[in-house]
Amino acid sequence: MVARTGSLVGGVLLLAVLVAGCAVDTGVPDGVLPGGGFDYQLGGAYPPTEDVTVVVRDSTAEPARGRYSVCYVNGFQTQPGESDRWLEEAPDLLLRDGEGAPVADPGWPDETLLDTSTEEKRQRIAAVLAESVDRCADAGFDAVEFDNLDSHLRSGGALTMDDNLALAGLAVALAHDHGLDAAQKNAAEEAARGRSDAGFDFAVAESCAAWSECAAYTDAYGADNVLVVEYPEDLDGAGLTFEEVCADPAVLPRTILRDRALVDADHPGYLYEKC
C-alpha cells in the first residue's frame, strides 16, 4: 500500500536534520484530536456519519473532507503486495532469518518485516516512508498512523524495541516536518516511550479493552488522545461483549467495534458500533 511508484531508494531526505535537537515533553499532552466520534476505514473508504470527526484511512485513499483525517502507513513492515518491490530495489532492508529468507508477519504473511537494526538501515527505511508521508501531506491529511511498532516481537530476537523506537523517531519527524500529527499504533507496553522518546502525539489502540491495556495508553497520551478499535474475535477470546466494554466506567470516549477486515459500509461483512 505504498502510495508512490518511484524508486524505493531514490530521493533520500536529510533526515538527521529533522530529528537533531528535538526535545520532547514527557508529560501527557494537551488534546490533539477534536472532540466527537471516529471511524476506522482501512479496508475501504466510505462517507462517515455526521457525528464522526476523526477518520483513519489508508495512505492510498483520499482523506475525509471536513474531518480530522489520519493517514495509515505501515511503518515497520512492507505494505501488502509490496514485498517483491522491496526485494528488487532494497533487498537488504528486509529482515532475514538464519537461512537468508525474508521474515514475514505470521498474521499477515504478505507483509515482510523491515530490518531496523542499524542506524544506516533506519535512515534508508525512513527515506522510503517519506514517500508515503509526502503523499499523506499532499492529499490533505492531518496526521499519520505508523503501524507495527511492535514488529520486533515477530523478529525472533533479531530486532529490539530500541531499534523500532529509533525508526519511529525518524518517522514522527517526517510527519511533523509536514505539519502533521503522528500516531503510535499498538505496543501498549511502550506507550510512555512512544510519547517521550519517539514524540508521538496520540495513539491508535487495537483491542486494548479485550487485552486490558487501555490504561497504558491513557497514562501516556490522555483519554482524549486515544482511538480504540475492538474486534469481535478478540472480545470473544477475552470472554467480553462490546456491550460490557461500553458499560465499563473506564471505557475511553472513542471506542468502536469493527470487523477485522475493516471493509467498507456496502460490504456484507461490514460491522461498526460505537460506545
Coordinates of C-alpha atoms in Angstrom, one line a residue:
M1 CA 0.0 0.0 0.0
V2 CA 2.9 2.4 -0.5
A3 CA 1.4 5.4 -2.3
R4 CA 4.1 6.3 -4.8
T5 CA 5.6 4.2 -7.6
G6 CA 9.1 5.8 -7.8
S7 CA 12.3 4.1 -6.6
L8 CA 12.4 3.0 -3.0
V9 CA 15.9 4.2 -2.7
G10 CA 15.6 7.5 -4.6
G11 CA 15.1 10.9 -3.1
V12 CA 16.7 10.3 0.2
L13 CA 15.9 13.2 2.6
L14 CA 18.4 14.7 5.0
L15 CA 16.5 13.0 7.9
A16 CA 19.1 13.7 10.5
V17 CA 18.3 17.4 10.3
L18 CA 14.7 16.7 11.2
V19 CA 15.5 14.9 14.4
A20 CA 18.5 16.7 15.7
G21 CA 17.9 18.5 19.0
C22 CA 14.2 17.7 19.2
A23 CA 13.5 17.6 23.0
V24 CA 10.1 16.0 23.8
D25 CA 7.8 16.9 26.7
T26 CA 7.3 13.7 28.6
G27 CA 4.0 14.8 30.2
V28 CA 0.6 13.9 29.0
P29 CA -0.1 16.2 26.0
D30 CA -3.0 18.6 25.6
G31 CA -5.8 17.5 23.4
V32 CA -4.6 16.8 19.9
L33 CA -7.7 15.3 18.4
P34 CA -11.0 17.1 18.0
G35 CA -14.0 16.0 20.1
G36 CA -16.6 13.7 18.6
G37 CA -16.7 10.2 17.3
F38 CA -14.3 8.3 15.0
D39 CA -14.2 5.7 12.3
Y40 CA -11.5 3.3 11.1
Q41 CA -11.7 2.7 7.4
L42 CA -8.6 0.9 6.3
G43 CA -10.3 -1.7 4.2
G44 CA -12.3 0.8 2.1
A45 CA -13.3 4.4 2.3
Y46 CA -17.0 5.4 2.7
P47 CA -18.8 8.6 3.9
P48 CA -18.6 8.9 7.7
T49 CA -21.7 9.6 9.7
E50 CA -22.3 13.2 10.9
D51 CA -21.1 12.6 14.4
V52 CA -17.7 11.3 13.3
T53 CA -15.0 13.9 13.4
V54 CA -11.9 11.7 13.1
V55 CA -11.4 9.2 10.2
V56 CA -8.5 6.9 9.6
R57 CA -7.9 5.8 6.0
D58 CA -5.1 4.1 4.1
S59 CA -2.4 6.3 2.5
T60 CA -3.7 5.3 -0.9
A61 CA -7.1 6.7 -0.2
E62 CA -8.3 10.3 -0.1
P63 CA -8.9 12.0 3.3
A64 CA -12.4 12.5 4.6
R65 CA -13.0 16.2 3.8
G66 CA -14.1 18.3 6.6
R67 CA -12.9 15.8 9.2
Y68 CA -9.7 15.3 11.1
S69 CA -8.2 12.7 8.7
V70 CA -5.5 10.2 9.7
C71 CA -3.3 8.5 7.0
Y72 CA -2.3 4.9 7.6
V73 CA 1.3 4.0 6.8
N74 CA 2.9 0.6 7.5
G75 CA 6.0 1.9 9.2
F76 CA 7.8 -1.3 10.2
Q77 CA 6.7 -3.9 7.7
T78 CA 6.1 -3.8 4.0
Q79 CA 2.7 -2.8 2.7
P80 CA 0.6 -5.8 1.5
G81 CA 1.7 -6.6 -2.0
E82 CA 4.9 -4.6 -1.8
S83 CA 7.4 -7.2 -0.7
D84 CA 8.5 -8.0 -4.2
R85 CA 9.3 -4.4 -4.9
W86 CA 11.5 -4.2 -1.8
L87 CA 13.2 -7.4 -2.8
E88 CA 14.0 -5.9 -6.2
E89 CA 15.0 -2.4 -5.1
A90 CA 16.2 -2.6 -1.5
P91 CA 16.6 -6.3 -0.5
D92 CA 19.0 -5.6 2.3
L93 CA 16.3 -3.6 4.2
L94 CA 14.2 -6.7 4.6
L95 CA 14.8 -8.7 7.8
R96 CA 16.2 -12.2 7.1
D97 CA 16.0 -15.5 9.1
G98 CA 19.0 -17.8 9.7
E99 CA 18.7 -19.2 6.2
G100 CA 18.5 -15.9 4.5
A101 CA 14.8 -15.9 3.7
P102 CA 12.7 -12.7 4.4
V103 CA 10.8 -12.8 7.7
A104 CA 7.0 -12.5 7.2
D105 CA 4.5 -11.5 9.8
P106 CA 2.7 -14.7 10.7
G107 CA -0.6 -13.0 11.0
W108 CA -0.2 -11.1 7.7
P109 CA 2.0 -13.2 5.5
D110 CA 2.0 -10.7 2.7
E111 CA 3.9 -8.3 4.9
T112 CA 7.7 -8.6 5.5
L113 CA 9.4 -7.2 8.5
L114 CA 11.8 -4.3 7.8
D115 CA 15.3 -4.5 9.3
T116 CA 15.6 -1.7 11.8
S117 CA 18.7 -3.0 13.4
T118 CA 21.2 -0.3 12.3
E119 CA 21.1 3.5 12.0
E120 CA 22.1 3.3 8.3
K121 CA 19.2 1.0 7.5
R122 CA 16.8 3.0 9.6
Q123 CA 17.7 6.2 7.7
R124 CA 17.1 4.4 4.4
I125 CA 13.8 2.9 5.5
A126 CA 12.7 6.4 6.7
A127 CA 13.5 7.7 3.2
V128 CA 11.1 5.2 1.8
L129 CA 8.5 6.1 4.4
A130 CA 8.9 9.7 3.3
E131 CA 7.2 8.9 0.0
S132 CA 4.0 7.8 1.8
V133 CA 4.2 10.7 4.3
D134 CA 4.6 13.1 1.3
R135 CA 1.5 11.6 -0.2
C136 CA -0.4 12.0 3.0
A137 CA 0.5 15.6 3.3
D138 CA -0.1 16.4 -0.4
A139 CA -3.6 14.7 -0.2
G140 CA -4.6 16.9 2.7
F141 CA -4.4 14.5 5.7
D142 CA -4.0 15.9 9.2
A143 CA -2.0 13.1 10.8
V144 CA -0.2 9.8 10.1
E145 CA -0.6 6.5 11.9
F146 CA 2.5 4.4 11.7
D147 CA 1.6 0.7 12.1
N148 CA 3.6 -2.3 13.5
L149 CA 5.8 -0.6 16.1
D150 CA 5.8 -4.0 17.8
S151 CA 7.4 -5.8 14.8
H152 CA 10.4 -6.8 16.9
L153 CA 8.1 -9.3 18.7
R154 CA 7.9 -11.2 15.4
S155 CA 11.6 -11.0 14.6
G156 CA 12.9 -14.0 16.5
G157 CA 15.1 -11.7 18.6
A158 CA 16.8 -10.0 15.6
L159 CA 15.2 -6.6 16.4
T160 CA 14.6 -4.7 19.6
M161 CA 12.1 -2.1 20.7
D162 CA 15.0 0.3 20.9
D163 CA 15.6 -0.3 17.2
N164 CA 12.0 0.4 16.3
L165 CA 11.7 3.4 18.5
A166 CA 14.7 4.9 16.8
L167 CA 13.0 4.5 13.4
A168 CA 9.8 5.8 15.0
G169 CA 11.5 9.0 15.9
L170 CA 12.6 9.5 12.3
A171 CA 9.0 8.7 11.1
V172 CA 7.5 11.2 13.5
A173 CA 9.9 13.8 12.5
L174 CA 8.9 13.3 8.9
A175 CA 5.2 13.9 9.8
H176 CA 6.0 16.9 12.0
D177 CA 8.1 18.4 9.2
H178 CA 4.9 18.4 7.1
G179 CA 2.8 19.9 9.9
L180 CA 1.1 16.5 10.5
D181 CA 0.5 14.9 13.9
A182 CA 1.8 11.3 14.3
A183 CA 0.1 8.3 16.0
Q184 CA 1.6 5.4 17.8
K185 CA -0.2 2.1 16.8
N186 CA -0.4 -0.6 19.4
A187 CA 2.6 -1.6 21.6
A188 CA 0.8 -0.6 24.8
E189 CA 3.8 -1.6 27.0
E190 CA 5.8 1.0 25.2
A191 CA 3.3 3.9 25.2
A192 CA 5.3 6.0 27.6
R193 CA 8.4 5.7 25.5
G194 CA 6.4 6.1 22.3
R195 CA 5.4 9.5 23.6
S196 CA 8.6 10.6 25.3
D197 CA 11.3 9.0 23.0
A198 CA 9.7 9.0 19.6
G199 CA 7.4 12.0 20.1
F200 CA 4.1 10.5 19.0
D201 CA 1.1 12.9 19.5
F202 CA -1.7 10.4 20.0
A203 CA -2.4 6.6 19.9
V204 CA -4.5 4.1 17.9
A205 CA -5.1 1.1 20.1
E206 CA -6.5 -2.2 18.8
S207 CA -8.2 -4.5 21.3
C208 CA -6.9 -2.6 24.3
A209 CA -10.2 -3.4 26.2
A210 CA -10.0 -7.0 25.2
W211 CA -6.4 -7.2 26.4
S212 CA -6.8 -4.9 29.4
E213 CA -4.2 -2.4 28.0
C214 CA -6.1 0.9 27.6
A215 CA -4.8 2.5 30.8
A216 CA -1.2 2.3 29.4
Y217 CA -2.2 4.5 26.5
T218 CA -4.2 7.0 28.6
D219 CA -1.3 7.3 31.1
A220 CA 0.9 8.4 28.2
Y221 CA -1.5 10.3 25.9
G222 CA -4.6 11.2 27.9
A223 CA -8.0 9.7 27.3
D224 CA -9.0 12.2 24.6
N225 CA -5.9 11.3 22.5
V226 CA -6.5 7.5 22.2
L227 CA -8.6 5.9 19.5
V228 CA -9.8 2.4 20.4
V229 CA -10.7 -0.2 17.8
E230 CA -12.1 -3.5 19.2
Y231 CA -12.8 -6.7 17.1
P232 CA -15.4 -9.4 17.8
E233 CA -12.8 -12.2 17.7
D234 CA -10.6 -10.6 20.4
L235 CA -13.6 -9.8 22.6
D236 CA -14.8 -13.4 22.3
G237 CA -11.4 -14.6 23.3
A238 CA -11.4 -12.4 26.4
G239 CA -15.0 -13.5 27.3
L240 CA -16.3 -10.0 26.8
T241 CA -19.1 -8.4 24.8
F242 CA -18.9 -5.0 23.3
E243 CA -21.9 -4.0 25.4
E244 CA -19.8 -4.9 28.5
V245 CA -16.9 -2.9 27.2
C246 CA -19.1 0.2 26.8
A247 CA -20.7 -0.3 30.2
D248 CA -17.3 -0.1 31.9
P249 CA -17.0 3.3 33.6
A250 CA -13.3 3.4 32.4
V251 CA -14.2 3.0 28.7
L252 CA -12.5 5.5 26.6
P253 CA -14.7 8.0 24.8
R254 CA -13.7 7.0 21.3
T255 CA -14.1 3.2 21.4
I256 CA -15.6 1.4 18.4
L257 CA -16.3 -2.1 17.2
R258 CA -15.2 -3.0 13.7
D259 CA -15.0 -6.1 11.5
R260 CA -11.5 -7.5 11.3
A261 CA -11.2 -6.8 7.5
L262 CA -12.4 -3.2 8.0
V263 CA -14.4 -3.4 4.9
D264 CA -16.5 -0.5 3.5
A265 CA -20.1 0.1 4.5
D266 CA -21.5 -1.6 1.4
H267 CA -19.8 -4.9 2.0
P268 CA -21.9 -7.7 3.6
G269 CA -19.2 -8.2 6.3
Y270 CA -19.3 -4.6 7.5
L271 CA -19.6 -4.0 11.2
Y272 CA -19.5 -0.7 13.0
E273 CA -20.7 0.0 16.5
K274 CA -19.7 2.7 19.0
C275 CA -19.9 3.2 22.7

